Amino acid sequence: MRLLLLLLVGLLGLTITQCGSNQSPAPLCDTTCLKDTIRFAGDHSTLPVVLIAPSDCRPDTLLWTYQGMGVNRKIGLNTILSQPIPIQGSHARCLFDGNKKAWLLFNDCATGRGYQIKLPYDKRESLSVRSSGINSIDPKFNIDPQLIAYTDRGNIYVEHVSKGTTAMMTFREEVPIDYDRIHDHIDSVSVTPKKIWVRLKIQGEWKTLEKEIDLETIDK
């Protein structure tokens, strides 16, 4: 009888734990220390670069420039991000549009949240930050290397970095996505210049949405 009682208590505890589980996502990459500067280089003749320099083990300063630009543009990451974000070079990418602009893509190593920072080389233009990026750094997101994808909870948007063409697909309703736990609602994404495909949870049910697009033709 005692053995049966202990078994029932154990099973009850397991059930409660499973039903009430609210564990944070497993770390995507190392969150302990960024030791070395992360460096990206474009293939334009002026050799554009983007650097993330660390300080006290954290990503600290963002710098972007090219040969002949005359000045290095730089900014502290703490001034453009709402909180310190652990970043590693293994989970960061940079897409260059010649020496006009660069897109820095990275995922928060702690939560997997995707960030996208547009870095114009022209000092008259301001940078912009998105914290809802759908980056192919995440192994469940397959995005063409020349495309940028992100969501606003009701749609997914796509942009061709060099051509400037854009497309979007609606979810047909707002989805309560927590960007720090994005896979609770967006399981997987595939984006090519011809198609957007998404598997997401809408009103508690997993559904697949897709749309034919054309990012190869520049709009007139």
Coordinates of N, CA and C in Angstrom, one line a residue:
M1 N 0.8 -1.2 0.0 CA 0.0 0.0 0.0 C 0.9 1.3 0.0
R2 N 1.9 1.2 0.9 CA 2.8 2.4 0.9 C 3.5 2.6 -0.4
L3 N 3.9 1.6 -1.0 CA 4.6 1.7 -2.3 C 3.7 2.2 -3.4
L4 N 2.4 1.8 -3.4 CA 1.4 2.3 -4.3 C 1.2 3.8 -4.1
L5 N 1.1 4.2 -2.8 CA 0.9 5.6 -2.5 C 2.0 6.5 -3.0
L6 N 3.3 6.0 -2.8 CA 4.4 6.7 -3.2 C 4.4 6.9 -4.7
L7 N 4.0 5.8 -5.4 CA 4.0 5.8 -6.9 C 3.0 6.8 -7.4
L8 N 1.8 6.9 -6.8 CA 0.8 7.8 -7.2 C 1.2 9.2 -6.9
V9 N 1.8 9.5 -5.8 CA 2.3 10.8 -5.5 C 3.4 11.3 -6.5
G10 N 4.3 10.3 -6.9 CA 5.3 10.6 -7.9 C 4.7 11.0 -9.2
L11 N 3.7 10.1 -9.6 CA 3.0 10.4 -10.9 C 2.3 11.7 -10.9
L12 N 1.6 12.1 -9.8 CA 0.9 13.3 -9.7 C 1.9 14.5 -9.8
G13 N 3.0 14.4 -9.1 CA 4.0 15.4 -9.2 C 4.6 15.6 -10.6
L14 N 4.8 14.5 -11.3 CA 5.2 14.6 -12.7 C 4.2 15.3 -13.6
T15 N 2.9 15.0 -13.4 CA 1.9 15.6 -14.2 C 1.8 17.1 -13.9
I16 N 1.9 17.5 -12.6 CA 1.8 18.9 -12.3 C 3.0 19.6 -12.9
T17 N 4.2 19.0 -12.9 CA 5.4 19.7 -13.4 C 5.2 19.8 -14.9
Q18 N 4.7 18.8 -15.6 CA 4.6 18.9 -17.1 C 3.5 19.9 -17.5
C19 N 2.4 19.9 -16.8 CA 1.3 20.8 -17.1 C 1.7 22.2 -16.8
G20 N 2.4 22.5 -15.8 CA 2.7 23.8 -15.4 C 4.1 24.3 -15.8
S21 N 4.7 23.6 -16.7 CA 6.1 23.9 -17.2 C 6.1 25.2 -18.0
N22 N 7.0 26.1 -17.6 CA 7.1 27.4 -18.3 C 8.6 27.7 -18.4
Q23 N 9.4 26.7 -18.8 CA 10.8 26.8 -18.8 C 11.2 27.8 -20.0
S24 N 12.3 28.5 -19.7 CA 12.8 29.4 -20.7 C 13.5 28.6 -21.8
P25 N 13.6 29.1 -23.1 CA 14.2 28.4 -24.1 C 15.7 28.1 -23.8
A26 N 16.2 27.0 -24.2 CA 17.6 26.7 -24.0 C 18.5 27.7 -24.7
P27 N 19.6 28.1 -24.1 CA 20.5 29.1 -24.8 C 20.9 28.7 -26.2
L28 N 20.8 29.6 -27.1 CA 21.1 29.4 -28.5 C 22.7 29.3 -28.7
C29 N 23.4 30.0 -27.9 CA 24.9 30.0 -28.0 C 25.4 30.5 -26.7
D30 N 26.7 30.6 -26.6 CA 27.4 30.9 -25.3 C 27.1 32.3 -24.8
T31 N 26.6 32.4 -23.6 CA 26.2 33.7 -23.0 C 27.2 34.2 -22.0
T32 N 28.3 33.5 -21.8 CA 29.2 33.9 -20.7 C 30.1 35.1 -21.1
C33 N 30.8 35.1 -22.2 CA 31.8 36.1 -22.4 C 32.1 36.3 -23.9
L34 N 32.0 37.5 -24.4 CA 32.5 37.8 -25.8 C 33.9 38.4 -25.6
K35 N 34.9 37.6 -26.1 CA 36.3 38.0 -25.8 C 36.9 38.8 -27.0
D36 N 36.5 38.5 -28.2 CA 37.2 39.1 -29.4 C 36.2 39.9 -30.2
T37 N 36.7 40.9 -30.9 CA 35.9 41.7 -31.8 C 35.3 40.9 -32.9
I38 N 34.0 41.0 -33.2 CA 33.4 40.4 -34.3 C 33.5 41.3 -35.5
R39 N 34.0 40.7 -36.6 CA 34.3 41.5 -37.8 C 33.6 40.9 -39.0
F40 N 33.0 41.8 -39.8 CA 32.4 41.4 -41.1 C 33.0 42.3 -42.2
A41 N 33.2 41.8 -43.3 CA 33.7 42.6 -44.5 C 32.9 42.3 -45.7
G42 N 32.6 43.4 -46.4 CA 31.9 43.2 -47.7 C 32.9 43.1 -48.9
D43 N 32.4 42.8 -50.1 CA 33.2 42.5 -51.2 C 33.3 43.7 -52.2
H44 N 32.8 44.9 -51.8 CA 32.9 46.1 -52.6 C 34.4 46.5 -52.6
S45 N 34.7 47.3 -53.7 CA 36.1 47.7 -53.9 C 36.6 48.6 -52.8
T46 N 35.7 49.3 -52.1 CA 36.1 50.2 -51.0 C 36.2 49.4 -49.6
L47 N 36.0 48.1 -49.6 CA 36.2 47.3 -48.5 C 35.4 47.7 -47.3
P48 N 34.1 47.7 -47.4 CA 33.3 48.1 -46.2 C 33.4 47.0 -45.1
V49 N 33.3 47.5 -43.9 CA 33.4 46.6 -42.7 C 32.4 47.0 -41.7
V50 N 32.0 46.0 -40.9 CA 31.2 46.2 -39.7 C 31.8 45.5 -38.5
L51 N 32.0 46.1 -37.4 CA 32.7 45.6 -36.3 C 31.8 45.7 -35.0
I52 N 31.8 44.6 -34.2 CA 31.2 44.6 -32.9 C 32.4 44.4 -31.9
A53 N 32.7 45.5 -31.1 CA 33.8 45.4 -30.2 C 33.3 45.2 -28.8
P54 N 33.9 44.2 -28.0 CA 33.5 43.9 -26.7 C 34.1 44.8 -25.6
S55 N 33.5 44.8 -24.5 CA 34.1 45.5 -23.3 C 33.6 44.7 -22.1
D56 N 34.5 44.3 -21.2 CA 34.1 43.5 -20.0 C 33.2 42.3 -20.4
C57 N 33.6 41.6 -21.4 CA 33.0 40.4 -21.9 C 31.6 40.6 -22.6
R58 N 31.2 41.8 -22.8 CA 29.9 42.1 -23.4 C 30.1 42.9 -24.7
P59 N 29.2 42.6 -25.7 CA 29.3 43.5 -26.9 C 29.0 44.9 -26.6
D60 N 29.9 45.8 -27.0 CA 29.8 47.2 -26.4 C 29.6 48.2 -27.5
T61 N 30.5 48.2 -28.5 CA 30.5 49.3 -29.6 C 30.3 48.7 -31.0
L62 N 29.5 49.4 -31.7 CA 29.2 49.0 -33.1 C 29.9 50.0 -34.0
L63 N 30.7 49.6 -34.9 CA 31.5 50.5 -35.8 C 31.3 50.0 -37.2
W64 N 31.1 50.9 -38.2 CA 31.0 50.6 -39.6 C 31.6 51.7 -40.4
T65 N 32.4 51.3 -41.4 CA 33.1 52.3 -42.3 C 33.6 51.6 -43.5
Y66 N 34.2 52.3 -44.5 CA 34.9 51.8 -45.6 C 36.0 52.7 -46.0
Q67 N 36.9 52.2 -46.8 CA 38.1 53.0 -47.3 C 37.6 54.2 -48.1
G68 N 38.1 55.4 -47.7 CA 37.8 56.6 -48.3 C 36.5 57.3 -47.8
M69 N 35.9 56.7 -46.8 CA 34.6 57.2 -46.3 C 34.9 58.5 -45.5
G70 N 36.1 58.6 -44.9 CA 36.5 59.8 -44.3 C 36.2 59.9 -42.8
V71 N 35.3 59.0 -42.3 CA 35.0 59.0 -40.9 C 34.4 57.6 -40.6
N72 N 34.7 57.1 -39.4 CA 34.1 55.9 -38.9 C 32.8 56.2 -38.2
R73 N 31.8 55.5 -38.6 CA 30.5 55.7 -37.8 C 30.5 54.6 -36.7
K74 N 30.1 55.1 -35.5 CA 30.1 54.1 -34.4 C 29.0 54.6 -33.4
I75 N 28.6 53.6 -32.6 CA 27.6 53.9 -31.6 C 27.6 52.8 -30.5
G76 N 27.3 53.1 -29.3 CA 27.3 52.1 -28.3 C 26.0 51.3 -28.4
L77 N 26.1 50.0 -28.3 CA 25.0 49.1 -28.4 C 23.9 49.4 -27.3
N78 N 24.4 49.8 -26.1 CA 23.5 50.1 -25.1 C 22.6 51.3 -25.3
T79 N 22.9 52.1 -26.3 CA 22.1 53.3 -26.7 C 21.0 52.9 -27.7
I80 N 21.1 51.8 -28.4 CA 20.1 51.4 -29.4 C 19.3 50.1 -29.0
L81 N 19.8 49.4 -28.0 CA 19.1 48.2 -27.6 C 18.5 48.4 -26.2
S82 N 17.4 47.8 -26.0 CA 16.7 48.1 -24.7 C 17.3 47.5 -23.5
Q83 N 18.2 46.5 -23.7 CA 18.9 45.8 -22.7 C 20.1 45.1 -23.2
P84 N 21.1 44.8 -22.3 CA 22.3 44.1 -22.8 C 21.9 42.8 -23.5
I85 N 22.5 42.5 -24.7 CA 22.2 41.3 -25.4 C 23.4 40.5 -25.6
P86 N 23.5 39.2 -25.1 CA 24.7 38.4 -25.4 C 24.7 38.0 -26.8
I87 N 25.9 38.3 -27.5 CA 26.1 38.1 -28.9 C 27.3 37.3 -29.1
Q88 N 27.3 36.4 -30.0 CA 28.5 35.7 -30.4 C 28.6 35.7 -31.9
G89 N 29.9 35.7 -32.4 CA 30.1 35.7 -33.9 C 29.5 34.6 -34.6
S90 N 29.4 33.4 -33.9 CA 28.8 32.2 -34.5 C 27.3 32.4 -34.8
H91 N 26.7 33.3 -34.2 CA 25.2 33.6 -34.3 C 24.9 35.0 -34.8
A92 N 25.8 35.5 -35.7 CA 25.6 36.8 -36.2 C 26.0 36.8 -37.7
R93 N 25.3 37.6 -38.5 CA 25.6 37.7 -39.9 C 25.6 39.1 -40.4
C94 N 26.1 39.4 -41.5 CA 26.1 40.8 -42.0 C 25.9 40.7 -43.6
L95 N 24.9 41.4 -44.0 CA 24.6 41.5 -45.5 C 24.9 42.9 -46.0
F96 N 25.7 43.0 -47.0 CA 26.2 44.3 -47.5 C 25.5 44.6 -48.8
D97 N 25.1 45.9 -48.9 CA 24.6 46.4 -50.2 C 25.7 47.4 -50.7
G98 N 26.7 46.8 -51.3 CA 27.9 47.6 -51.8 C 28.5 48.3 -50.6
N99 N 28.7 49.6 -50.8 CA 29.1 50.5 -49.7 C 28.0 51.5 -49.3
K100 N 26.7 51.1 -49.7 CA 25.6 52.0 -49.3 C 25.1 51.7 -47.9
K101 N 24.9 50.5 -47.6 CA 24.5 50.1 -46.3 C 24.8 48.6 -46.0
A102 N 24.7 48.3 -44.7 CA 24.9 46.9 -44.3 C 23.8 46.6 -43.3
W103 N 23.4 45.3 -43.3 CA 22.4 44.8 -42.4 C 23.1 43.9 -41.5
L104 N 23.1 44.2 -40.2 CA 23.7 43.3 -39.2 C 22.6 42.5 -38.6
L105 N 22.7 41.2 -38.7 CA 21.7 40.3 -38.1 C 22.3 39.5 -37.0
F106 N 21.7 39.4 -35.9 CA 22.2 38.5 -34.8 C 21.0 38.0 -34.0
N107 N 21.2 36.9 -33.2 CA 20.2 36.4 -32.3 C 20.8 36.5 -30.9
D108 N 19.9 36.8 -30.0 CA 20.2 36.8 -28.6 C 20.6 35.4 -28.2
C109 N 21.8 35.2 -27.7 CA 22.2 33.9 -27.3 C 21.4 33.3 -26.2
A110 N 20.8 34.1 -25.3 CA 20.0 33.6 -24.2 C 18.6 33.2 -24.6
T111 N 18.0 33.9 -25.4 CA 16.6 33.6 -25.8 C 16.3 33.2 -27.2
G112 N 17.3 33.5 -28.1 CA 17.1 33.2 -29.5 C 16.4 34.3 -30.3
R113 N 16.0 35.4 -29.6 CA 15.3 36.5 -30.3 C 16.2 37.1 -31.4
G114 N 15.6 37.3 -32.5 CA 16.3 37.9 -33.7 C 16.3 39.4 -33.8
Y115 N 17.5 39.9 -34.0 CA 17.6 41.4 -34.1 C 18.2 41.7 -35.5
Q116 N 17.8 42.9 -36.0 CA 18.3 43.4 -37.3 C 18.6 44.8 -37.2
I117 N 19.8 45.2 -37.6 CA 20.2 46.6 -37.5 C 20.6 47.1 -38.9
K118 N 20.0 48.1 -39.4 CA 20.3 48.7 -40.7 C 21.4 49.7 -40.5
L119 N 22.5 49.6 -41.2 CA 23.6 50.5 -41.0 C 24.0 51.3 -42.3
P120 N 23.4 52.4 -42.5 CA 23.7 53.2 -43.7 C 25.1 53.8 -43.5
Y121 N 25.9 53.8 -44.6 CA 27.3 54.4 -44.5 C 27.2 55.9 -44.6
D122 N 26.2 56.4 -45.3 CA 26.0 57.9 -45.4 C 25.7 58.4 -44.0
K123 N 26.5 59.3 -43.5 CA 26.3 59.8 -42.1 C 25.0 60.7 -42.0
R124 N 24.4 61.1 -43.1 CA 23.2 61.8 -43.1 C 22.0 60.9 -42.8
E125 N 22.2 59.7 -42.9 CA 21.1 58.7 -42.7 C 21.2 58.0 -41.3
S126 N 20.1 57.8 -40.7 CA 20.1 57.2 -39.3 C 20.0 55.7 -39.4
L127 N 20.6 55.0 -38.5 CA 20.4 53.6 -38.4 C 19.0 53.2 -37.9
S128 N 18.6 52.0 -38.1 CA 17.3 51.5 -37.6 C 17.5 50.1 -37.0
V129 N 16.6 49.8 -36.0 CA 16.8 48.6 -35.3 C 15.4 47.8 -35.3
R130 N 15.4 46.5 -35.5 CA 14.3 45.7 -35.4 C 14.6 44.6 -34.4
S131 N 13.6 44.3 -33.5 CA 13.8 43.2 -32.5 C 12.8 42.1 -32.8
S132 N 12.4 41.9 -34.0 CA 11.4 40.8 -34.3 C 11.9 40.2 -35.6
G133 N 13.2 40.0 -35.7 CA 13.8 39.4 -36.9 C 13.6 37.9 -37.0
I134 N 13.3 37.5 -38.3 CA 13.3 36.1 -38.6 C 14.6 35.8 -39.3
N135 N 15.6 35.4 -38.5 CA 17.0 35.3 -39.1 C 17.3 33.8 -39.3
S136 N 18.0 33.5 -40.4 CA 18.3 32.1 -40.7 C 19.4 31.6 -39.7
I137 N 19.9 32.4 -38.8 CA 20.8 32.0 -37.7 C 20.0 30.9 -36.9
D138 N 18.7 31.1 -36.7 CA 17.9 30.1 -36.1 C 17.8 28.9 -37.0
P139 N 18.1 27.7 -36.5 CA 18.1 26.6 -37.4 C 16.7 26.2 -38.0
K140 N 15.6 26.7 -37.4 CA 14.3 26.4 -38.0 C 13.8 27.5 -38.9
F141 N 14.6 28.5 -39.2 CA 14.3 29.5 -40.2 C 15.2 29.5 -41.3
N142 N 14.7 29.2 -42.5 CA 15.5 29.1 -43.7 C 15.2 30.3 -44.6
I143 N 16.1 31.3 -44.6 CA 15.9 32.6 -45.3 C 17.0 32.7 -46.4
D144 N 16.6 33.0 -47.6 CA 17.6 33.2 -48.7 C 18.6 34.2 -48.2
P145 N 19.9 33.9 -48.6 CA 21.0 34.8 -48.0 C 20.9 36.3 -48.4
Q146 N 20.2 36.6 -49.5 CA 20.1 38.0 -49.8 C 18.8 38.7 -49.4
L147 N 18.1 38.0 -48.5 CA 16.8 38.5 -48.1 C 16.8 38.8 -46.6
I148 N 16.0 39.7 -46.1 CA 15.7 40.0 -44.7 C 14.2 39.7 -44.5
A149 N 13.9 39.0 -43.4 CA 12.6 38.7 -43.0 C 12.3 39.1 -41.6
Y150 N 11.1 39.6 -41.3 CA 10.7 39.9 -39.9 C 9.2 39.9 -39.8
T151 N 8.7 40.0 -38.6 CA 7.3 40.0 -38.4 C 6.8 41.1 -37.4
D152 N 5.5 41.4 -37.5 CA 4.9 42.4 -36.6 C 3.8 41.8 -35.8
R153 N 3.7 40.4 -35.8 CA 2.7 39.6 -35.1 C 1.4 39.4 -36.0
G154 N 1.3 40.2 -37.0 CA 0.1 40.0 -37.9 C 0.5 39.7 -39.3
N155 N 1.8 39.9 -39.6 CA 2.3 39.7 -41.0 C 3.8 39.3 -40.9
I156 N 4.3 38.8 -42.0 CA 5.7 38.6 -42.2 C 6.1 39.4 -43.4
Y157 N 7.2 40.2 -43.3 CA 7.7 41.1 -44.3 C 9.1 40.6 -44.8
V158 N 9.3 40.8 -46.1 CA 10.5 40.3 -46.7 C 11.1 41.4 -47.6
E159 N 12.4 41.6 -47.5 CA 13.1 42.6 -48.4 C 14.3 42.1 -49.0
H160 N 14.5 42.4 -50.3 CA 15.7 42.0 -51.0 C 16.8 43.1 -50.7
V161 N 17.9 42.7 -50.1 CA 18.9 43.7 -49.6 C 19.4 44.6 -50.8
S162 N 19.8 44.0 -51.9 CA 20.4 44.9 -53.0 C 19.4 45.4 -54.0
K163 N 18.3 44.7 -54.3 CA 17.4 45.1 -55.2 C 16.4 46.1 -54.7
G164 N 16.1 46.0 -53.4 CA 15.2 46.9 -52.7 C 13.7 46.5 -52.9
T165 N 13.5 45.4 -53.5 CA 12.1 44.9 -53.6 C 11.6 44.3 -52.3
T166 N 10.3 44.4 -52.1 CA 9.7 43.9 -50.8 C 8.5 43.1 -51.1
A167 N 8.1 42.3 -50.1 CA 6.9 41.5 -50.2 C 6.4 41.3 -48.8
M168 N 5.1 40.9 -48.6 CA 4.6 40.5 -47.3 C 3.5 39.5 -47.4
M169 N 3.3 38.8 -46.3 CA 2.2 37.8 -46.2 C 1.5 38.0 -44.9
T170 N 0.2 38.1 -45.0 CA -0.6 38.4 -43.7 C -0.9 37.0 -43.0
F171 N -1.0 37.1 -41.7 CA -1.4 35.9 -40.9 C -3.0 35.9 -40.8
R172 N -3.6 37.0 -41.3 CA -5.1 37.2 -41.3 C -5.6 37.6 -40.0
E173 N -4.8 37.6 -39.0 CA -5.1 38.0 -37.6 C -3.9 38.2 -36.8
E174 N -4.0 39.0 -35.7 CA -2.8 39.2 -34.9 C -2.5 38.0 -34.0
V175 N -1.3 37.5 -34.0 CA -0.8 36.4 -33.2 C 0.0 36.9 -32.0
P176 N -0.4 36.4 -30.8 CA 0.3 37.0 -29.6 C 1.7 36.4 -29.4
I177 N 2.6 36.8 -30.4 CA 4.0 36.3 -30.3 C 4.8 37.0 -29.3
D178 N 5.5 36.2 -28.4 CA 6.5 36.7 -27.5 C 7.8 36.5 -28.2
Y179 N 8.5 37.6 -28.7 CA 9.7 37.4 -29.5 C 10.8 36.7 -28.7
D180 N 10.8 36.7 -27.4 CA 11.8 36.0 -26.6 C 11.5 34.5 -26.6
R181 N 10.3 34.1 -27.0 CA 9.9 32.7 -27.1 C 9.2 32.4 -28.4
I182 N 9.8 32.8 -29.5 CA 9.1 32.9 -30.8 C 8.6 31.6 -31.2
H183 N 9.3 30.4 -30.9 CA 8.8 29.1 -31.3 C 7.6 28.6 -30.7
D184 N 7.1 29.4 -29.7 CA 5.8 29.0 -29.1 C 4.7 29.3 -30.1
H185 N 4.9 30.2 -31.1 CA 3.9 30.5 -32.1 C 4.4 30.4 -33.5
I186 N 5.7 30.5 -33.8 CA 6.2 30.3 -35.1 C 7.2 29.2 -35.1
D187 N 6.8 28.1 -35.6 CA 7.6 26.9 -35.6 C 8.7 26.9 -36.6
S188 N 8.4 27.2 -37.8 CA 9.4 27.3 -38.9 C 9.0 28.2 -40.0
V189 N 10.0 28.7 -40.7 CA 9.8 29.6 -41.8 C 10.8 29.3 -43.0
S190 N 10.3 29.4 -44.2 CA 11.1 29.3 -45.4 C 10.8 30.4 -46.3
V191 N 11.8 31.2 -46.7 CA 11.6 32.4 -47.6 C 12.6 32.3 -48.7
T192 N 12.1 32.4 -49.9 CA 12.9 32.5 -51.1 C 12.5 33.7 -51.9
P193 N 13.1 34.1 -53.0 CA 12.7 35.3 -53.8 C 11.3 35.0 -54.4
K194 N 10.8 33.7 -54.4 CA 9.6 33.3 -55.0 C 8.5 32.9 -54.1
K195 N 8.8 32.7 -52.8 CA 7.8 32.1 -51.9 C 8.1 32.4 -50.5
I196 N 7.0 32.7 -49.7 CA 7.0 32.8 -48.3 C 6.2 31.6 -47.7
W197 N 6.8 30.9 -46.8 CA 6.1 29.7 -46.2 C 6.3 29.8 -44.7
V198 N 5.2 29.6 -43.9 CA 5.3 29.7 -42.5 C 4.4 28.7 -41.8
R199 N 4.9 28.0 -40.8 CA 4.1 27.2 -39.9 C 4.0 27.9 -38.6
L200 N 2.8 28.3 -38.2 CA 2.6 29.0 -37.0 C 1.3 28.6 -36.3
K201 N 1.2 29.0 -35.0 CA 0.1 28.6 -34.2 C -0.9 29.8 -34.2
I202 N -2.1 29.5 -34.6 CA -3.2 30.5 -34.6 C -4.4 30.0 -33.8
Q203 N -4.7 30.7 -32.7 CA -5.8 30.3 -31.8 C -5.6 28.9 -31.4
G204 N -4.4 28.5 -31.0 CA -4.1 27.2 -30.4 C -3.9 26.1 -31.4
E205 N -4.0 26.4 -32.7 CA -3.8 25.3 -33.7 C -2.7 25.7 -34.6
W206 N -1.8 24.7 -34.9 CA -0.7 24.9 -35.9 C -1.3 24.8 -37.3
K207 N -0.9 25.9 -38.1 CA -1.4 26.0 -39.4 C -0.2 26.4 -40.3
T208 N -0.3 26.0 -41.6 CA 0.7 26.3 -42.6 C 0.1 27.4 -43.6
L209 N 0.9 28.5 -43.7 CA 0.5 29.5 -44.7 C 1.6 29.7 -45.7
E210 N 1.3 29.9 -46.9 CA 2.3 30.2 -48.0 C 1.8 31.2 -49.0
K211 N 2.7 31.9 -49.6 CA 2.3 32.9 -50.6 C 3.4 33.0 -51.7
E212 N 3.0 33.0 -53.0 CA 3.9 33.2 -54.1 C 4.2 34.7 -54.1
I213 N 5.5 35.0 -54.3 CA 6.0 36.4 -54.4 C 7.0 36.5 -55.5
D214 N 7.4 37.7 -55.8 CA 8.4 38.0 -56.8 C 9.3 39.1 -56.4
L215 N 10.5 38.7 -55.9 CA 11.5 39.7 -55.4 C 12.6 39.9 -56.4
E216 N 12.5 39.2 -57.6 CA 13.5 39.3 -58.6 C 13.3 40.5 -59.5
T217 N 12.1 41.1 -59.6 CA 11.8 42.2 -60.4 C 11.7 43.5 -59.6
I218 N 12.5 44.5 -60.0 CA 12.5 45.8 -59.3 C 11.2 46.5 -59.7
D219 N 10.5 47.0 -58.6 CA 9.3 47.8 -58.9 C 9.6 49.1 -59.6
K220 N 8.8 49.5 -60.5 CA 9.1 50.8 -61.2 C 8.3 51.9 -60.5

